[in-house]
mmCIF file of C-alpha atoms in Angstrom:
data_model
loop_
_atom_site.group_PDB
_atom_site.id
_atom_site.type_symbol
_atom_site.label_atom_id
_atom_site.label_comp_id
_atom_site.label_asym_id
_atom_site.label_seq_id
_atom_site.Cartn_x
_atom_site.Cartn_y
_atom_site.Cartn_z
ATOM 1 C CA MET B 1 -3.570 2.065 -7.607
ATOM 2 C CA PRO B 2 -2.115 -0.578 -5.393
ATOM 3 C CA ALA B 3 -2.957 0.342 -1.321
ATOM 4 C CA LEU B 4 0.344 -0.847 -1.387
ATOM 5 C CA PRO B 5 3.855 -1.736 -3.351
ATOM 6 C CA SER B 6 4.076 -5.315 -4.426
ATOM 7 C CA SER B 7 7.564 -5.246 -2.781
ATOM 8 C CA ILE B 8 5.043 -5.897 0.242
ATOM 9 C CA ILE B 9 1.987 -6.937 -0.397
ATOM 10 C CA GLU B 10 3.785 -10.064 -2.480
ATOM 11 C CA PRO B 11 6.006 -11.638 0.156
ATOM 12 C CA LEU B 12 2.561 -10.745 2.261
ATOM 13 C CA TRP B 13 0.403 -12.848 0.262
ATOM 14 C CA CYS B 14 2.431 -15.599 -0.020
ATOM 15 C CA GLN B 15 3.100 -16.416 4.554
ATOM 16 C CA PHE B 16 -0.919 -15.166 4.323
ATOM 17 C CA GLU B 17 -1.671 -17.951 1.605
ATOM 18 C CA ALA B 18 0.762 -20.716 3.457
ATOM 19 C CA LEU B 19 -1.955 -20.097 6.804
ATOM 20 C CA LEU B 20 -4.885 -20.438 5.062
ATOM 21 C CA PRO B 21 -7.152 -23.378 6.527
ATOM 22 C CA PRO B 22 -7.786 -26.147 3.031
ATOM 23 C CA VAL B 23 -10.635 -24.305 1.360
ATOM 24 C CA GLU B 24 -14.073 -27.717 1.153
ATOM 25 C CA GLU B 25 -13.938 -28.628 -2.591
ATOM 26 C CA SER B 26 -16.997 -27.391 -4.406
ATOM 27 C CA HIS B 27 -20.336 -28.944 -5.328
ATOM 28 C CA PRO B 28 -20.130 -31.977 -7.167
ATOM 29 C CA LEU B 29 -22.182 -31.344 -9.725
ATOM 30 C CA GLY B 30 -20.682 -27.969 -10.151
ATOM 31 C CA CYS B 31 -24.274 -26.219 -8.902
ATOM 32 C CA HIS B 32 -23.287 -23.348 -7.131
ATOM 33 C CA ARG B 33 -21.370 -19.691 -7.635
ATOM 34 C CA PRO B 34 -18.286 -20.954 -7.426
ATOM 35 C CA ARG B 35 -15.699 -19.874 -4.590
ATOM 36 C CA VAL B 36 -14.232 -15.999 -4.955
ATOM 37 C CA ALA B 37 -10.366 -16.339 -5.282
ATOM 38 C CA ASP B 38 -8.423 -15.774 -2.028
ATOM 39 C CA ARG B 39 -5.923 -13.091 -3.212
ATOM 40 C CA ILE B 40 -8.605 -10.972 -4.195
ATOM 41 C CA VAL B 41 -10.494 -11.175 -1.377
ATOM 42 C CA PHE B 42 -7.334 -11.111 0.753
ATOM 43 C CA ASP B 43 -6.520 -7.780 -1.924
ATOM 44 C CA LYS B 44 -9.999 -6.189 -0.704
ATOM 45 C CA LEU B 45 -9.000 -6.282 2.639
ATOM 46 C CA VAL B 46 -5.787 -4.886 2.902
ATOM 47 C CA ALA B 47 -6.884 -1.736 0.410
ATOM 48 C CA ARG B 48 -9.691 -1.078 3.651
ATOM 49 C CA LEU B 49 -7.138 -1.325 5.922
ATOM 50 C CA VAL B 50 -4.551 1.223 4.585
ATOM 51 C CA LEU B 51 -7.622 3.297 3.384
ATOM 52 C CA GLY B 52 -10.123 3.406 5.268
ATOM 53 C CA GLY B 53 -14.849 2.838 4.784
ATOM 54 C CA THR B 54 -16.775 0.692 4.724
ATOM 55 C CA TYR B 55 -17.127 -2.896 3.297
ATOM 56 C CA THR B 56 -19.226 -1.514 0.366
ATOM 57 C CA LYS B 57 -17.180 1.469 -0.959
ATOM 58 C CA HIS B 58 -14.284 -1.382 -1.435
ATOM 59 C CA ALA B 59 -17.276 -4.249 -3.102
ATOM 60 C CA ASP B 60 -16.547 -4.893 -6.737
ATOM 61 C CA ASP B 61 -18.174 -6.931 -10.147
ATOM 62 C CA CYS B 62 -15.296 -9.585 -8.673
ATOM 63 C CA VAL B 63 -16.175 -10.065 -4.770
ATOM 64 C CA SER B 64 -19.221 -8.916 -2.656
ATOM 65 C CA ALA B 65 -18.967 -6.805 0.871
ATOM 66 C CA THR B 66 -21.486 -9.562 2.672
ATOM 67 C CA THR B 67 -17.760 -12.266 0.287
ATOM 68 C CA LEU B 68 -15.104 -9.699 2.651
ATOM 69 C CA ARG B 69 -16.553 -9.692 5.806
ATOM 70 C CA THR B 70 -17.594 -13.667 5.456
ATOM 71 C CA ARG B 71 -14.044 -14.256 4.621
ATOM 72 C CA ARG B 72 -12.659 -11.699 7.348
ATOM 73 C CA ASP B 73 -14.459 -13.941 9.879
ATOM 74 C CA GLU B 74 -13.637 -16.859 8.871
ATOM 75 C CA TRP B 75 -10.066 -16.043 8.457
ATOM 76 C CA THR B 76 -10.401 -14.392 11.690
ATOM 77 C CA ALA B 77 -11.673 -18.079 13.286
ATOM 78 C CA ALA B 78 -8.671 -19.606 11.993
ATOM 79 C CA GLY B 79 -6.138 -17.527 14.266
ATOM 80 C CA VAL B 80 -4.830 -17.082 10.953
ATOM 81 C CA PHE B 81 -4.476 -12.658 11.619
ATOM 82 C CA ALA B 82 -2.910 -13.463 14.339
ATOM 83 C CA ALA B 83 -0.709 -16.405 12.517
ATOM 84 C CA LEU B 84 0.917 -14.159 10.600
ATOM 85 C CA GLU B 85 2.396 -11.696 12.270
ATOM 86 C CA GLN B 86 3.167 -14.231 14.675
ATOM 87 C CA ALA B 87 5.431 -15.521 11.534
ATOM 88 C CA VAL B 88 7.077 -11.746 10.421
ATOM 89 C CA LEU B 89 8.551 -10.969 13.989
ATOM 90 C CA GLU B 90 9.683 -13.967 14.592
ATOM 91 C CA THR B 91 11.273 -13.699 10.541
ATOM 92 C CA PHE B 92 12.152 -10.485 11.761
ATOM 93 C CA ASP B 93 13.730 -11.851 15.170
ATOM 94 C CA TRP B 94 15.748 -14.605 12.995
ATOM 95 C CA LEU B 95 17.773 -12.408 10.288
ATOM 96 C CA ILE B 96 18.167 -8.815 11.940
ATOM 97 C CA GLY B 97 17.333 -9.924 15.871
ATOM 98 C CA LEU B 98 14.192 -8.201 18.040
ATOM 99 C CA ASP B 99 15.320 -5.248 20.445
ATOM 100 C CA LEU B 100 13.523 -6.573 23.481
ATOM 101 C CA GLU B 101 15.818 -4.816 26.032
ATOM 102 C CA HIS B 102 14.742 -1.869 26.036
ATOM 103 C CA LEU B 103 10.447 -1.035 25.407
ATOM 104 C CA SER B 104 7.684 0.789 25.605
ATOM 105 C CA VAL B 105 4.452 1.507 26.561
ATOM 106 C CA ASP B 106 1.612 4.606 25.355
ATOM 107 C CA GLY B 107 -1.748 4.383 24.149
ATOM 108 C CA CYS B 108 -3.727 6.442 22.192
ATOM 109 C CA CYS B 109 -6.760 7.201 21.987
ATOM 110 C CA VAL B 110 -9.219 7.132 18.022
ATOM 111 C CA LYS B 111 -12.177 7.942 16.617
ATOM 112 C CA ALA B 112 -15.423 5.332 16.919
ATOM 113 C CA PRO B 113 -18.251 6.430 14.879
ATOM 114 C CA CYS B 114 -20.052 3.457 15.057
ATOM 115 C CA GLY B 115 -19.494 1.956 18.918
ATOM 116 C CA GLY B 116 -18.905 -2.254 19.590
ATOM 117 C CA ASP B 117 -17.299 -3.791 21.782
ATOM 118 C CA ASN B 118 -13.256 -1.501 23.574
ATOM 119 C CA THR B 119 -14.952 1.401 23.061
ATOM 120 C CA GLY B 120 -15.937 4.181 25.440
ATOM 121 C CA ARG B 121 -16.735 8.152 25.600
ATOM 122 C CA ASN B 122 -12.884 9.627 25.228
ATOM 123 C CA PRO B 123 -13.384 12.124 27.928
ATOM 124 C CA THR B 124 -10.912 14.601 24.904
ATOM 125 C CA ASP B 125 -13.126 14.046 21.852
ATOM 126 C CA ARG B 126 -16.298 15.717 24.150
ATOM 127 C CA GLY B 127 -17.557 12.502 25.020
ATOM 128 C CA LYS B 128 -18.076 11.014 21.465
ATOM 129 C CA SER B 129 -17.121 7.665 21.266
ATOM 130 C CA GLY B 130 -13.213 6.532 20.762
ATOM 131 C CA GLN B 131 -11.500 3.799 21.571
ATOM 132 C CA LYS B 132 -7.685 3.108 22.844
ATOM 133 C CA ARG B 133 -4.794 1.677 21.897
ATOM 134 C CA SER B 134 -1.960 0.094 24.358
ATOM 135 C CA VAL B 135 0.684 -0.456 22.903
ATOM 136 C CA LEU B 136 3.814 -2.093 23.202
ATOM 137 C CA CYS B 137 6.903 -1.547 21.030
ATOM 138 C CA GLU B 138 11.066 -2.960 21.412
ATOM 139 C CA GLY B 139 13.960 -0.263 20.856
ATOM 140 C CA HIS B 140 13.714 -0.738 16.721
ATOM 141 C CA GLY B 141 10.006 0.844 17.571
ATOM 142 C CA LEU B 142 7.929 -2.678 15.584
ATOM 143 C CA PRO B 143 4.728 -3.133 17.458
ATOM 144 C CA ILE B 144 4.836 -6.492 18.858
ATOM 145 C CA GLY B 145 1.561 -6.578 21.467
ATOM 146 C CA VAL B 146 -1.780 -4.061 21.587
ATOM 147 C CA VAL B 147 -4.742 -4.608 23.778
ATOM 148 C CA LEU B 148 -7.914 -2.237 22.318
ATOM 149 C CA ASP B 149 -10.141 -0.560 25.669
ATOM 150 C CA GLY B 150 -12.021 2.217 25.513
ATOM 151 C CA ALA B 151 -10.983 5.224 25.406
ATOM 152 C CA ASN B 152 -11.834 6.234 29.293
ATOM 153 C CA ARG B 153 -9.861 4.114 30.530
ATOM 154 C CA HIS B 154 -6.245 5.087 31.851
ATOM 155 C CA ASP B 155 -3.661 4.033 30.671
ATOM 156 C CA SER B 156 -2.147 2.566 34.100
ATOM 157 C CA PRO B 157 -4.610 -0.302 34.878
ATOM 158 C CA LEU B 158 -3.726 -0.859 30.898
ATOM 159 C CA LEU B 159 -0.394 -2.019 31.587
ATOM 160 C CA ARG B 160 -0.097 -5.643 32.541
ATOM 161 C CA PRO B 161 -2.150 -6.458 30.317
ATOM 162 C CA THR B 162 0.865 -4.847 26.848
ATOM 163 C CA LEU B 163 3.416 -6.036 28.871
ATOM 164 C CA GLU B 164 1.732 -9.480 28.527
ATOM 165 C CA ARG B 165 2.083 -9.896 25.513
ATOM 166 C CA LEU B 166 5.849 -10.436 25.442
ATOM 167 C CA SER B 167 4.413 -14.212 26.931
ATOM 168 C CA ARG B 168 4.675 -14.892 22.942
ATOM 169 C CA PHE B 169 7.976 -14.882 21.957
ATOM 170 C CA GLY B 170 8.190 -17.703 25.001
ATOM 171 C CA PHE B 171 11.415 -18.429 26.497
ATOM 172 C CA HIS B 172 13.491 -16.015 24.619
ATOM 173 C CA LEU B 173 13.298 -12.500 25.929
ATOM 174 C CA PRO B 174 15.973 -11.673 28.035
ATOM 175 C CA ASP B 175 17.416 -11.314 31.371
ATOM 176 C CA ARG B 176 16.692 -7.722 32.162
ATOM 177 C CA THR B 177 14.157 -5.556 30.555
ATOM 178 C CA ARG B 178 13.767 -2.142 30.544
ATOM 179 C CA VAL B 179 10.195 -0.245 30.339
ATOM 180 C CA ASP B 180 9.993 3.829 28.854
ATOM 181 C CA LEU B 181 7.309 5.396 29.793
ATOM 182 C CA ASP B 182 5.120 8.057 29.636
ATOM 183 C CA ALA B 183 4.526 10.868 32.830
ATOM 184 C CA GLY B 184 1.172 8.259 33.001
ATOM 185 C CA TYR B 185 2.064 5.413 34.295
ATOM 186 C CA ASP B 186 4.053 7.996 37.101
ATOM 187 C CA SER B 187 2.424 6.245 40.171
ATOM 188 C CA GLY B 188 3.566 3.306 43.243
ATOM 189 C CA VAL B 189 1.121 1.041 41.487
ATOM 190 C CA THR B 190 3.215 1.394 37.586
ATOM 191 C CA ARG B 191 6.447 0.818 40.043
ATOM 192 C CA GLU B 192 5.101 -2.161 41.974
ATOM 193 C CA LEU B 193 4.181 -4.121 38.569
ATOM 194 C CA LEU B 194 7.500 -3.581 36.868
ATOM 195 C CA VAL B 195 8.711 -5.414 40.572
ATOM 196 C CA GLU B 196 7.023 -7.932 39.935
ATOM 197 C CA LEU B 197 7.847 -8.456 35.806
ATOM 198 C CA GLY B 198 11.380 -7.799 36.798
ATOM 199 C CA CYS B 199 11.629 -5.446 34.719
ATOM 200 C CA ASP B 200 13.120 -2.196 35.383
ATOM 201 C CA TRP B 201 11.986 1.164 33.838
ATOM 202 C CA LYS B 202 12.499 5.306 33.118
ATOM 203 C CA ILE B 203 9.539 6.995 33.846
ATOM 204 C CA SER B 204 8.888 10.796 33.009
ATOM 205 C CA PRO B 205 7.620 12.174 36.153
ATOM 206 C CA LYS B 206 4.449 14.017 36.696
ATOM 207 C CA GLY B 207 5.194 18.166 36.188
ATOM 208 C CA THR B 208 8.015 17.827 34.416
ATOM 209 C CA TYR B 209 9.188 18.188 30.788
ATOM 210 C CA ILE B 210 11.425 16.588 28.962
ATOM 211 C CA LYS B 211 12.000 16.489 25.639
ATOM 212 C CA ILE B 212 11.262 13.613 23.556
ATOM 213 C CA ASN B 213 13.983 13.395 22.001
ATOM 214 C CA HIS B 214 16.110 13.019 25.288
ATOM 215 C CA THR B 215 13.943 9.496 26.197
ATOM 216 C CA ARG B 216 13.398 6.153 24.509
ATOM 217 C CA ARG B 217 9.472 7.245 23.918
ATOM 218 C CA TRP B 218 9.318 8.095 20.568
ATOM 219 C CA MET B 219 10.124 4.751 19.230
ATOM 220 C CA ILE B 220 6.457 4.351 20.758
ATOM 221 C CA GLU B 221 5.148 7.763 19.251
ATOM 222 C CA ARG B 222 6.100 7.268 16.119
ATOM 223 C CA THR B 223 4.944 3.654 15.943
ATOM 224 C CA ASN B 224 1.313 5.083 17.253
ATOM 225 C CA SER B 225 1.942 7.345 14.094
ATOM 226 C CA TRP B 226 2.904 4.557 11.692
ATOM 227 C CA HIS B 227 -0.989 3.683 12.842
ATOM 228 C CA THR B 228 -3.200 6.365 12.591
ATOM 229 C CA ARG B 229 -1.307 7.812 9.365
ATOM 230 C CA GLY B 230 -0.962 4.794 7.965
ATOM 231 C CA PHE B 231 -3.473 2.654 8.225
ATOM 232 C CA GLY B 232 -7.095 4.484 7.812
ATOM 233 C CA LEU B 233 -9.108 1.588 9.763
ATOM 234 C CA LEU B 234 -7.433 2.741 12.831
ATOM 235 C CA GLN B 235 -7.366 5.824 12.493
ATOM 236 C CA VAL B 236 -11.993 6.128 12.578
ATOM 237 C CA VAL B 237 -12.859 2.333 14.051
ATOM 238 C CA LEU B 238 -15.359 1.092 12.049
ATOM 239 C CA ASP B 239 -16.000 -2.713 12.989
ATOM 240 C CA ARG B 240 -18.442 -3.043 15.938
ATOM 241 C CA GLY B 241 -16.914 -6.639 17.329
ATOM 242 C CA GLU B 242 -13.546 -7.651 19.250
ATOM 243 C CA LYS B 243 -12.480 -10.202 16.699
ATOM 244 C CA ALA B 244 -12.623 -8.037 13.300
ATOM 245 C CA GLN B 245 -11.026 -5.466 15.478
ATOM 246 C CA GLN B 246 -7.331 -7.514 16.782
ATOM 247 C CA ALA B 247 -7.830 -9.408 13.251
ATOM 248 C CA TRP B 248 -7.408 -5.764 11.326
ATOM 249 C CA THR B 249 -4.662 -5.179 14.084
ATOM 250 C CA HIS B 250 -3.190 -8.396 13.147
ATOM 251 C CA LEU B 251 -2.094 -7.256 10.315
ATOM 252 C CA ALA B 252 -1.424 -3.538 10.290
ATOM 253 C CA ASN B 253 1.273 -4.806 12.753
ATOM 254 C CA ALA B 254 2.550 -7.273 10.181
ATOM 255 C CA ILE B 255 2.577 -5.457 7.139
ATOM 256 C CA ILE B 256 5.042 -2.756 9.445
ATOM 257 C CA VAL B 257 6.920 -5.092 10.668
ATOM 258 C CA LEU B 258 7.382 -6.287 7.226
ATOM 259 C CA ARG B 259 8.012 -2.952 5.810
ATOM 260 C CA ARG B 260 11.358 -2.432 8.382
ATOM 261 C CA LEU B 261 12.039 -5.923 7.288
ATOM 262 C CA LEU B 262 12.737 -5.642 3.664
ATOM 263 C CA LYS B 263 14.400 -2.450 4.489
ATOM 264 C CA LYS B 264 16.732 -3.824 6.784
ATOM 265 C CA SER B 265 18.014 -6.459 3.811
ATOM 266 C CA TRP B 266 18.214 -5.021 1.326
ATOM 267 C CA THR B 267 21.535 -3.551 3.200
ATOM 268 C CA ARG B 268 22.284 -7.063 4.876
ATOM 269 C CA PHE B 269 21.790 -9.390 2.148
ATOM 270 C CA ARG B 270 21.289 -10.207 -1.436
ATOM 271 C CA TRP B 271 18.391 -12.076 -3.366
ATOM 272 C CA ASP B 272 17.778 -12.558 -7.593
ATOM 273 C CA ASP B 273 14.520 -10.406 -7.328
ATOM 274 C CA ARG B 274 15.777 -7.357 -4.730
ATOM 275 C CA PRO B 275 14.072 -4.519 -5.825
ATOM 276 C CA VAL B 276 17.004 -1.660 -7.206
ATOM 277 C CA LYS B 277 16.152 0.543 -6.070
ATOM 278 C CA GLN B 278 15.728 1.084 -1.923
ATOM 279 C CA TYR B 279 12.218 3.656 -1.646
ATOM 280 C CA GLN B 280 10.289 1.328 -2.849
ATOM 281 C CA TRP B 281 9.711 0.129 0.400
ATOM 282 C CA ARG B 282 9.341 3.870 2.017
#
């Protein structure tokens, strides 16, 4: 059973293939083992992202665990995963339109039993090794920026680098932007930062219970759920290197945005190979 339906994996692969760097020709004498097809490795990496587990669990007769790691590092060094996420976001903005006037930021802690970069002792999990993702999402709830750090870091110091992820859109930002935050950001330092960046804000006050459906913060909570419930490798971090951790985050965000793009486009546009039923993209 595929990790993702063909209606998602096929357009994702088409864009991913267009971003791949050129590969050197094989040995002229033909005495070297032929290179494993990029599509096979791509499908294995997507399966590992969705299902979780080690590289050895996803290796088989077609591709080894060493090849999966090598190709992952090769594509990460070439910036393919980050370029894929950027291309999908720009396509959504072109066809549907990103809502950059309403932003939400929140942190999410997950387990990281192998330790490594961007990990720390999680105070909410008996001091076990964990990782925090500070996620920035736009008005539709789509992730447009993620900052990784140790689980022992507070949300507030990560707000500046998280909001700086907006620089990926260049000069296409609206004149005024409102940021919705929870009570963990309720401080004078946060307000000074938002004034410096020219943003409006709505922060839940400390010590006051406000139903989440009365604010726009349910968007970021849903996005964190998409990350942890939809991708096993984001629920439990197994890679120790920062570049690999960032690559998986870029790929997961690209899948989330592409899924929403297909669902929105189904009611707005028509094309020859459009599936008959919309639920195939849910």
